[in-house]
Coordinates of C-alpha atoms (C1' of nucleotides) in Angstrom, one line a residue:
Chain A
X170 CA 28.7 -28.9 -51.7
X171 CA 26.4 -31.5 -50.9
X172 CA 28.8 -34.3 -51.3
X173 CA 31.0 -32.7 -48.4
X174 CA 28.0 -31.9 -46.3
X175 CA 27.0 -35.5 -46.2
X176 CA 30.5 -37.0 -45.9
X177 CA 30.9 -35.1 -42.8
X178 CA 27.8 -36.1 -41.9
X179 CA 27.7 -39.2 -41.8
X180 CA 31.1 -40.6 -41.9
X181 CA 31.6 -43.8 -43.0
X182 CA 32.7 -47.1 -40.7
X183 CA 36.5 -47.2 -42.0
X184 CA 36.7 -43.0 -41.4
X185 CA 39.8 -42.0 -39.2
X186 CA 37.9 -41.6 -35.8
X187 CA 40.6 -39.9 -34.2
X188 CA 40.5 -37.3 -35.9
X189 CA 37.0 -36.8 -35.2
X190 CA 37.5 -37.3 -31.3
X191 CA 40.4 -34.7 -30.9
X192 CA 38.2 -32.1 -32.7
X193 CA 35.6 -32.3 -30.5
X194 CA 38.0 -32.6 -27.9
X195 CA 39.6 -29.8 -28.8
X196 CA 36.9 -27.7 -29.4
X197 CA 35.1 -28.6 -26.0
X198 CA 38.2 -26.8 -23.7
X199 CA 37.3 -24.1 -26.2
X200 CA 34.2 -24.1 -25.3
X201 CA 34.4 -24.5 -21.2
X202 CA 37.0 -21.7 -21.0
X203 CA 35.0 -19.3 -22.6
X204 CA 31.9 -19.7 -20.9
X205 CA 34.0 -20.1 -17.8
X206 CA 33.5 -23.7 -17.0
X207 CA 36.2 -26.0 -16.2
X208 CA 36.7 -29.4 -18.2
X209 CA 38.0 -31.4 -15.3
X210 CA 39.5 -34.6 -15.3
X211 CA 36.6 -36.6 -14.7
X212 CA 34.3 -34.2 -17.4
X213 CA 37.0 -35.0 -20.1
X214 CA 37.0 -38.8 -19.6
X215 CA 33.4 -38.6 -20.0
X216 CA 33.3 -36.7 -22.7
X217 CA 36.1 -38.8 -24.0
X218 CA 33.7 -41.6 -23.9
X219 CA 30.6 -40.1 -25.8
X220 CA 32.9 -38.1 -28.4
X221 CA 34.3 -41.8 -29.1
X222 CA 32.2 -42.4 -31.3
X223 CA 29.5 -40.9 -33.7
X224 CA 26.4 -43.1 -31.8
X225 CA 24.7 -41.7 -28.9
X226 CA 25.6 -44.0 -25.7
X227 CA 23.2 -43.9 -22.9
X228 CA 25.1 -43.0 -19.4
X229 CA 25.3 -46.9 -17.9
X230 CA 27.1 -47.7 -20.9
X231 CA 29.3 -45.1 -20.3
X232 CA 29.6 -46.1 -16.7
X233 CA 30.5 -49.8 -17.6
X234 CA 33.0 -48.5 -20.2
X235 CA 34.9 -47.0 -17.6
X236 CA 34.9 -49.9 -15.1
X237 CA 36.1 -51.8 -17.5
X238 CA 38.8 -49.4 -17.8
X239 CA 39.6 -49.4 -13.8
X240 CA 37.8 -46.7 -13.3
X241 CA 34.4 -47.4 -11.0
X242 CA 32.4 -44.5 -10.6
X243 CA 28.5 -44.1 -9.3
X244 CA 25.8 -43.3 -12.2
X245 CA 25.3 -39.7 -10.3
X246 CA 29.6 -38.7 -11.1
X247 CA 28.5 -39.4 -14.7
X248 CA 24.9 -37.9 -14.8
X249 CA 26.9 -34.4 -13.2
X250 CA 30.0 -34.6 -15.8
X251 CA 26.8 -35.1 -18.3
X252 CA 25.2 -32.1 -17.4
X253 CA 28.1 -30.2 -17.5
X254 CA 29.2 -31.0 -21.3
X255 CA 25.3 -30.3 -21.7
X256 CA 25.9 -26.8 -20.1
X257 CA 28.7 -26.6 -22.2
X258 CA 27.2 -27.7 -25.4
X259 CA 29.2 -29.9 -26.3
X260 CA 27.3 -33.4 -26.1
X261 CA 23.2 -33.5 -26.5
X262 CA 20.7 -35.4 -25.7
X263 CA 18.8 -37.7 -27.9
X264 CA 15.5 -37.5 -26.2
X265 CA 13.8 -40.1 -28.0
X266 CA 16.5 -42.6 -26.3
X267 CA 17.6 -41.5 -23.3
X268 CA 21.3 -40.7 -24.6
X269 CA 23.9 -39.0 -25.3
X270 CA 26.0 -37.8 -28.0
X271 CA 28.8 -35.9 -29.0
X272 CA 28.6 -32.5 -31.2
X273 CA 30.8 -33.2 -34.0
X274 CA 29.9 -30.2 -35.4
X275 CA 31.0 -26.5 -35.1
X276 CA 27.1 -25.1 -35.0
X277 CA 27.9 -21.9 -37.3
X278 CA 25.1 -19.5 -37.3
X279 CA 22.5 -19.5 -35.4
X280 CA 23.2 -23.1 -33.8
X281 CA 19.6 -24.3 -34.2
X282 CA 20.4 -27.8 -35.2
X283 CA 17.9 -30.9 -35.5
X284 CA 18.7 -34.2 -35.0
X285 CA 19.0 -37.3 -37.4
X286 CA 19.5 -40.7 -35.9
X287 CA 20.2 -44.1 -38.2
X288 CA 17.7 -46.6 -36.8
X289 CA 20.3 -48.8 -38.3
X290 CA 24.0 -48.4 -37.6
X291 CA 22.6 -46.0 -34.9
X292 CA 25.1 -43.1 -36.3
X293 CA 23.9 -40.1 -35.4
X294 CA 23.9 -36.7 -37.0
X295 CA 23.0 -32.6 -36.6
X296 CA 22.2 -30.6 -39.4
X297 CA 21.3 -27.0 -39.8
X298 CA 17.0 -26.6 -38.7
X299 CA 17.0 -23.0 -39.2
X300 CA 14.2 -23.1 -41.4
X301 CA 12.3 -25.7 -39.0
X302 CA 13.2 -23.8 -36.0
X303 CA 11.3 -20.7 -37.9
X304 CA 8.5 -22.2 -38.7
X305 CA 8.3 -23.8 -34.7
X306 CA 8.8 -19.6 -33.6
X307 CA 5.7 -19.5 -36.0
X308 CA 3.9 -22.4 -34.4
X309 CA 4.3 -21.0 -31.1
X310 CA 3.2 -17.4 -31.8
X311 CA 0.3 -18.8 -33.2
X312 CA -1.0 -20.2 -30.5
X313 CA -0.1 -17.8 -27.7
X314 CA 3.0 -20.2 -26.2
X315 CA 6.6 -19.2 -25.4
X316 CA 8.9 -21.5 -26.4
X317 CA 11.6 -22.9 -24.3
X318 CA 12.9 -25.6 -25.2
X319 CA 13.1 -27.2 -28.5
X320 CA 13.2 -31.1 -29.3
X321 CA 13.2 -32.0 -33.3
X322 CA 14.7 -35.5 -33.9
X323 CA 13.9 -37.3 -36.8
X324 CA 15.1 -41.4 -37.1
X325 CA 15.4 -43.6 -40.0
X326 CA 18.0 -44.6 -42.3
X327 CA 21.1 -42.7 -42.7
X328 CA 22.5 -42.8 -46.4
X329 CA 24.9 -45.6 -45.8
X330 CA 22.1 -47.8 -44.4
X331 CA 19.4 -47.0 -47.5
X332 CA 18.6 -50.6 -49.4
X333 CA 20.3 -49.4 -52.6
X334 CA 23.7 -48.3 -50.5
X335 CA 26.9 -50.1 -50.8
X336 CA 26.4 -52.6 -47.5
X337 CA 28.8 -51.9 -44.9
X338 CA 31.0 -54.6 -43.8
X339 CA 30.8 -55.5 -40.5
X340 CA 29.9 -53.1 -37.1
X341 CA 29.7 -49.6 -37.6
X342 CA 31.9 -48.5 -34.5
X343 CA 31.9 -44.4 -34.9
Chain B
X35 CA -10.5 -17.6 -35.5
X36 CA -7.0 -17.6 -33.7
X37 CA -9.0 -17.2 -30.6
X38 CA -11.4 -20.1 -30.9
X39 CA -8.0 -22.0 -31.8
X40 CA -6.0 -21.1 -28.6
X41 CA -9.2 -21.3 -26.6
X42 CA -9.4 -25.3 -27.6
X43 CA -5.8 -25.7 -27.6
X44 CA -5.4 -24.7 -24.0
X45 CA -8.4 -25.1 -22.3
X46 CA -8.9 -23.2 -18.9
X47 CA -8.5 -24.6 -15.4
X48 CA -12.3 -24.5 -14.9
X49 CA -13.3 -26.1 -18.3
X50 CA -15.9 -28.9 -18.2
X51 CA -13.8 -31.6 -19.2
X52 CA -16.1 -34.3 -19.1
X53 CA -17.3 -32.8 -22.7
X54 CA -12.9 -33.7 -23.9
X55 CA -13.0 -36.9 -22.3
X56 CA -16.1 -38.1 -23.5
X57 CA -15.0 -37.1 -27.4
X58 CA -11.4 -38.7 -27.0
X59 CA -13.3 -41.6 -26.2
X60 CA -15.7 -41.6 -28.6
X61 CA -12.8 -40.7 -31.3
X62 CA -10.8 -44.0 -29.7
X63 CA -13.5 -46.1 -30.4
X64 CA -14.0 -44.7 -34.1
X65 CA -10.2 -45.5 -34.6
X66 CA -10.0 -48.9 -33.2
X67 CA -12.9 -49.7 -35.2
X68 CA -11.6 -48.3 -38.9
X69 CA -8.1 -49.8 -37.9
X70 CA -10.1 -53.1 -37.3
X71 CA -7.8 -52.9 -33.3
X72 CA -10.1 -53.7 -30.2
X73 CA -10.7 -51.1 -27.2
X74 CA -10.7 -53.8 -24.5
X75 CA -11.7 -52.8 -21.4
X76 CA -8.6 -52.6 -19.7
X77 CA -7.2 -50.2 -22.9
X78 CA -10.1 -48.6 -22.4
X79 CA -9.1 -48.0 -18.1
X80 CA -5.7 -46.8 -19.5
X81 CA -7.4 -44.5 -22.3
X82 CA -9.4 -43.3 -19.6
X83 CA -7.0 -42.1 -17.5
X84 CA -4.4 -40.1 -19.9
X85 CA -7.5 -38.7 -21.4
X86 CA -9.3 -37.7 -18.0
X87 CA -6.6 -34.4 -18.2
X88 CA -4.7 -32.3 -20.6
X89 CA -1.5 -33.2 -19.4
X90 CA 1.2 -36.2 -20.0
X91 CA 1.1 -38.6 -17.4
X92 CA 3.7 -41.6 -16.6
X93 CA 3.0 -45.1 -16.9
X94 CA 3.3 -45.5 -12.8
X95 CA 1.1 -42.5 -12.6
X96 CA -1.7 -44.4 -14.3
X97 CA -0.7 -47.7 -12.3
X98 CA -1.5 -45.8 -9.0
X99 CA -4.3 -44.5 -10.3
X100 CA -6.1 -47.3 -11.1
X101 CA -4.5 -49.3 -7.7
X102 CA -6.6 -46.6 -5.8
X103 CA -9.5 -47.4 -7.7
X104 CA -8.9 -50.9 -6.6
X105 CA -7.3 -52.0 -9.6
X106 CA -4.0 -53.4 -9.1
X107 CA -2.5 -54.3 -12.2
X108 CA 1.4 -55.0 -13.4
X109 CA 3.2 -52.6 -15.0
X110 CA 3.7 -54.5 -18.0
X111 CA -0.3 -54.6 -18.3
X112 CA -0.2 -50.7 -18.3
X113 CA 2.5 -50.8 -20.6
X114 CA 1.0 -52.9 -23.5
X115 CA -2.4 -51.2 -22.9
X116 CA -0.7 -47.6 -23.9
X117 CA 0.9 -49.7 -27.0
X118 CA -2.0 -50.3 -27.9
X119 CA -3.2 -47.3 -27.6
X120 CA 0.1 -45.8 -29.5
X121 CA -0.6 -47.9 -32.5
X122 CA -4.3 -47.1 -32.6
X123 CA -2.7 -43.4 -32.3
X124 CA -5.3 -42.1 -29.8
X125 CA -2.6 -41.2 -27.3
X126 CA 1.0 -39.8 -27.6
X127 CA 4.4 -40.1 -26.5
X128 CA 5.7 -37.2 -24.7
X129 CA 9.6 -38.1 -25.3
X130 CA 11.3 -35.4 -23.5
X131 CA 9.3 -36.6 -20.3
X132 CA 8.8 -40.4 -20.8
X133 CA 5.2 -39.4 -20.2
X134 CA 2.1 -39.7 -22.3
X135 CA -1.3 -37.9 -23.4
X136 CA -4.5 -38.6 -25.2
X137 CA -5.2 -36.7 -28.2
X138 CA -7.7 -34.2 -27.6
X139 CA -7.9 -33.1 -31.7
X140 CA -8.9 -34.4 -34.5
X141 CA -5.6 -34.5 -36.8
X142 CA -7.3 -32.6 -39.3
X143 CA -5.3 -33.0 -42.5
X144 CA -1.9 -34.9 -43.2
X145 CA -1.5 -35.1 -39.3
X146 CA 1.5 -34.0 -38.9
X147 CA 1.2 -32.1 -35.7
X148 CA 3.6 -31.0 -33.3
X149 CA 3.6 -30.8 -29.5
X150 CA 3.9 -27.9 -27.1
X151 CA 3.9 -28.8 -23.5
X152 CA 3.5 -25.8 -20.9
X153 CA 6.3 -25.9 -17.9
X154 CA 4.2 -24.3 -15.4
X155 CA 0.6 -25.7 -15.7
X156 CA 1.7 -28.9 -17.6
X157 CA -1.1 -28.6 -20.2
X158 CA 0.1 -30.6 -23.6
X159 CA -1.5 -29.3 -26.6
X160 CA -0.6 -30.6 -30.0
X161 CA -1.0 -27.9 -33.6
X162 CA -0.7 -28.2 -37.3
X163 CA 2.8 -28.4 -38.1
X164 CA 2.8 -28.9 -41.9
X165 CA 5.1 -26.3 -42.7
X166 CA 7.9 -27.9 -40.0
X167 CA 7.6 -31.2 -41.3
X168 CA 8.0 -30.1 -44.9
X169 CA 11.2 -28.3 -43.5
X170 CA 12.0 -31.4 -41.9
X171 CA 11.2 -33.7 -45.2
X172 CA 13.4 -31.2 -47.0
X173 CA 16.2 -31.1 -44.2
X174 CA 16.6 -35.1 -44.8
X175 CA 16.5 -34.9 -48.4
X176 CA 19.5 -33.0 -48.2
X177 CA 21.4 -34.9 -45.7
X178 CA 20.0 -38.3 -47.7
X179 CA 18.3 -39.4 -44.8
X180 CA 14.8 -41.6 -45.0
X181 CA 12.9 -40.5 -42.1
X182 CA 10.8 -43.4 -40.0
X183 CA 9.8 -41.3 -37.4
X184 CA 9.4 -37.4 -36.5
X185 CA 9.8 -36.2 -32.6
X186 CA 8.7 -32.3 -32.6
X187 CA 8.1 -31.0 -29.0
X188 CA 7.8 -27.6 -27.7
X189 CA 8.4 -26.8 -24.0
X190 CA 7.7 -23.4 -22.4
X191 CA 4.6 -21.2 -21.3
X192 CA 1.1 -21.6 -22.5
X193 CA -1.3 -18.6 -22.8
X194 CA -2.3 -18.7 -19.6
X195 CA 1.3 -18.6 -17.7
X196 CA 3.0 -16.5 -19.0
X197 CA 4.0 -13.0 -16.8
X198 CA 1.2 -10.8 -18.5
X199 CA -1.5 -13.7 -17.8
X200 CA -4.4 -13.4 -15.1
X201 CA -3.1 -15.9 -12.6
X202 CA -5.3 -19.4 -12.4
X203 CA -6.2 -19.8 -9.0
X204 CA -5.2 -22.9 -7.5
X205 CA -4.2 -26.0 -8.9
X206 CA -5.0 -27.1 -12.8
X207 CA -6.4 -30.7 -13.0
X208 CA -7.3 -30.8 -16.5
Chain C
dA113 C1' -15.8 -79.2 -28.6
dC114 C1' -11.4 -77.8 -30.8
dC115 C1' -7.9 -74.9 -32.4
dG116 C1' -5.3 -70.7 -33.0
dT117 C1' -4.5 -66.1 -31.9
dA118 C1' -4.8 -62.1 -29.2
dA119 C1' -5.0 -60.3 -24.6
dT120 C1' -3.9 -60.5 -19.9
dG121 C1' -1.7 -62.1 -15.5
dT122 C1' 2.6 -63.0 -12.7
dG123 C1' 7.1 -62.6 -11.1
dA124 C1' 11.4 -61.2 -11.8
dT125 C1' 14.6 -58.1 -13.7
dA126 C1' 16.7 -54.4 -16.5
dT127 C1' 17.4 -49.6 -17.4
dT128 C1' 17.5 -44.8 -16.4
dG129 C1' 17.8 -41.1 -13.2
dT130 C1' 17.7 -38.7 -8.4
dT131 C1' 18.2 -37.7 -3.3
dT132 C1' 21.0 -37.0 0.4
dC133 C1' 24.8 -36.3 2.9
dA134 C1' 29.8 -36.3 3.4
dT135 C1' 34.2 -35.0 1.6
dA136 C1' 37.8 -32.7 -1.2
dC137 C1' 39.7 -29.0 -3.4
dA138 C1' 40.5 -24.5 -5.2
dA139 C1' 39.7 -19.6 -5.7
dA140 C1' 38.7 -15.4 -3.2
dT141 C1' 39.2 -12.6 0.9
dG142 C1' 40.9 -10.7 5.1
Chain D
dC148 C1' 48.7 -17.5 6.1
dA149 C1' 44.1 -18.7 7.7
dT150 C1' 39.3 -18.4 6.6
dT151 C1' 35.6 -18.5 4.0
dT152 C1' 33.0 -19.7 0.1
dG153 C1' 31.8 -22.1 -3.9
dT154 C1' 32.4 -25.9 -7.0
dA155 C1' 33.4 -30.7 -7.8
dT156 C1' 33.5 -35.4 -6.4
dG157 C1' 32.5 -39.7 -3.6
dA158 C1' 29.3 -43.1 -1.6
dA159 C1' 24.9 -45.4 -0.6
dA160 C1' 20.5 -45.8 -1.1
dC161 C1' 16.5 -45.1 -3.6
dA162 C1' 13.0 -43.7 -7.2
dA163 C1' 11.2 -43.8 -11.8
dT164 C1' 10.8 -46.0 -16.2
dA165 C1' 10.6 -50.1 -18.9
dT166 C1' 11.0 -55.0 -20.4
dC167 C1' 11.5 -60.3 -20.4
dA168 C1' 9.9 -64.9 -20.0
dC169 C1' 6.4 -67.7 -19.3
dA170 C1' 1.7 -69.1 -17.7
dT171 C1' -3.2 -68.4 -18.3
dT172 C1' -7.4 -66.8 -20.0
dA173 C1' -10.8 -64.9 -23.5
dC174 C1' -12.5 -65.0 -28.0
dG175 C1' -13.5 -66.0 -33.0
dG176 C1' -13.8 -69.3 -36.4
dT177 C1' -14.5 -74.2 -37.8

DNA sequence: ACCGTAATGTGATATTGTTTCATACAAATG
DNA sequence: CATTTGTATGAAACAATATCACATTACGGT
C-alpha cells in the first residue's frame, strides 16, 4: 500500500492534471453545500487557480494569473474568495510561505493532516498526522495550554527530487 | 515538577524579567562564541529587544523601537541582525505570525522543541517535543520525504487565560 | 600599510495583507 | 410586490513584511 500512498502523493510531472483538478473541484461544491456556503463564480475561479496545480501559489500570483486571463481584480476579491475555500476546507495555507494550496486529498478520519512541501519542485503534499497531532494534545496538556490552532509543516525533498531519484525532465508544473 | 515546568514556561505578568533577559543574553553570547559567529553590537540591540519580552515581535516592531531610542536604522539592518541571530539560533521564527522571539530555554537534549503561542496574552513558550518529531521523522519515512526543516506551532490559551484562570490585571509586557 | 572578508549603511523596490466605504445581489419577510 | 436584511463584490488607498543592489566601513591577518 505504500506504493499507492506515495504515488498519490506526490504525483509525478507527466501525471494527468485534470483529473486531479476536477476532483478537487468536485469535491469542493460538495463541500460548500454542505456546510451551507456558496461556491460563487469568483470562489471557483480562484479555487480553479490554486487546485491547478499541486504547488502552493501565493495570492498575487493568483491575481496576475487572472489578469492575464482578462480578468483584473483587487488583491482584497482574492484574499475574501481565499478565506472562503479556507472556511470551506478546501485550500490551506502553507504558513511557512505565505501561500496557498489546494487539498487534493479526501481527509478520511480524523482530518488532522501535516504538511510536506518539496524545497525543490515545490510540490506540495498532506499526509495523515494523527499520531503527531496526539502527541501535540499531549504537549499541550502538559503544560497547561489549550490548543487552537495547529501548524506542522515539514520541507525538504519530496521522493522525486531525492539525489538517487530518476531526474525529472524539465519544470514540474502540478 | 510539572509545576516548576509551567511556572518557567509561562511566566506571570509581574515576573522580574530582567533575571530572562539577562540569561538569554548571556546564553547568546555562549552560542556565538562555540559557533565561532560575532554578537556585534547592533545584533546585540536586536537580541535585546525580542528578548526584553516573552512574546514574538515583528521586524518593524523592533525598528520603532529602537527609532525611539534614537536609533534609526533600515529595515534591512534589522533584518540581517535577526539572521544572524536565526543562525546563531538564539531567537525563533514565529511562522504563523511573521514575528519572532528569543529563546528563553536552554534546548535541553536533541532540541527539538515545539512552539505554543497564547492568543490572548501573546506569551510564546517553546517545550520538548521529541515524541512529535519522531512522529514527524516517521510520518516522512513513509511518504519518502527527507525533511530540511520542521515548523511545529501551537496557538490557543496559556495557563493563565484560560476561562477558569484568575484574571491578570492590566496589560502583560513580558 | 595592505588586503580580504564580514558587517553595516542607503535608497529603492518588491511582496503580502488590510481598512474603508460603496455597490450589487439574493434570500427572507411582511 | 416591496422591504428588509445579510452576504458577496468592487474600488482605492494604505499598512505590514521583506528583499535587492550597491556603497561604505570595521576588523583580522600578513
Amino acid at each position: 500500500m505504500p506504493s499507492r500512498e506515495t504515488t498519490i502523493l506526490f504525483p509525478t510531472p507527466g501525471h494527468n492534471h485534470g483529473t486531479c483538478l476536477h476532483t478537487a473541484v468536485g469535491r469542493a461544491e460538495r463541500a460548500f453545500e454542505t456546510k451551507g456556503l456558496k461556491l460563487t463564480p469568483l470562489r471557483r475561479k480562484v479555487l480553479q487557480e490554486i487546485a491547478g496545480s499541486h504547488h502552493a501559489v501565493g495570492a498575487y500570483d493568483i491575481l496576475d494569473s487572472l489578469a492575464r486571463k482578462g480578468d483584473r481584480l483587487a488583491p482584497i476579491s482574492v484574499y475574501r474568495a481565499i478565506d472562503a475555500l479556507l472556511a470551506a476546507g478546501v485550500v490551506h495555507r502553507l504558513e511557512s510561505r505565505n501561500a496557498f494550496f489546494a487539498c487534493h486529498t479526501s481527509h478520511t478520519g480524523s482530518g488532522n493532516q501535516i504538511i510536506l512541501a518539496c524545497e525543490t519542485c515545490g510540490l506540495v503534499a498532506e499526509v495523515n498526522g494523527d499520531a503527531i497531532f496526539q502527541s501535540l494534545a499531549q504537549a499541550a496538556e502538559g503544560a497547561n495550554f489549550k490548543p487552537q490552532r495547529r501548524v506542522v509543516e515539514m520541507t525538504g525533498l519530496c521522493k522525486h527530487c531525492q539525489p538517487g531519484a530518476i531526474e525529472a525532465v524539465g519544470e514540474i508544473e502540478a
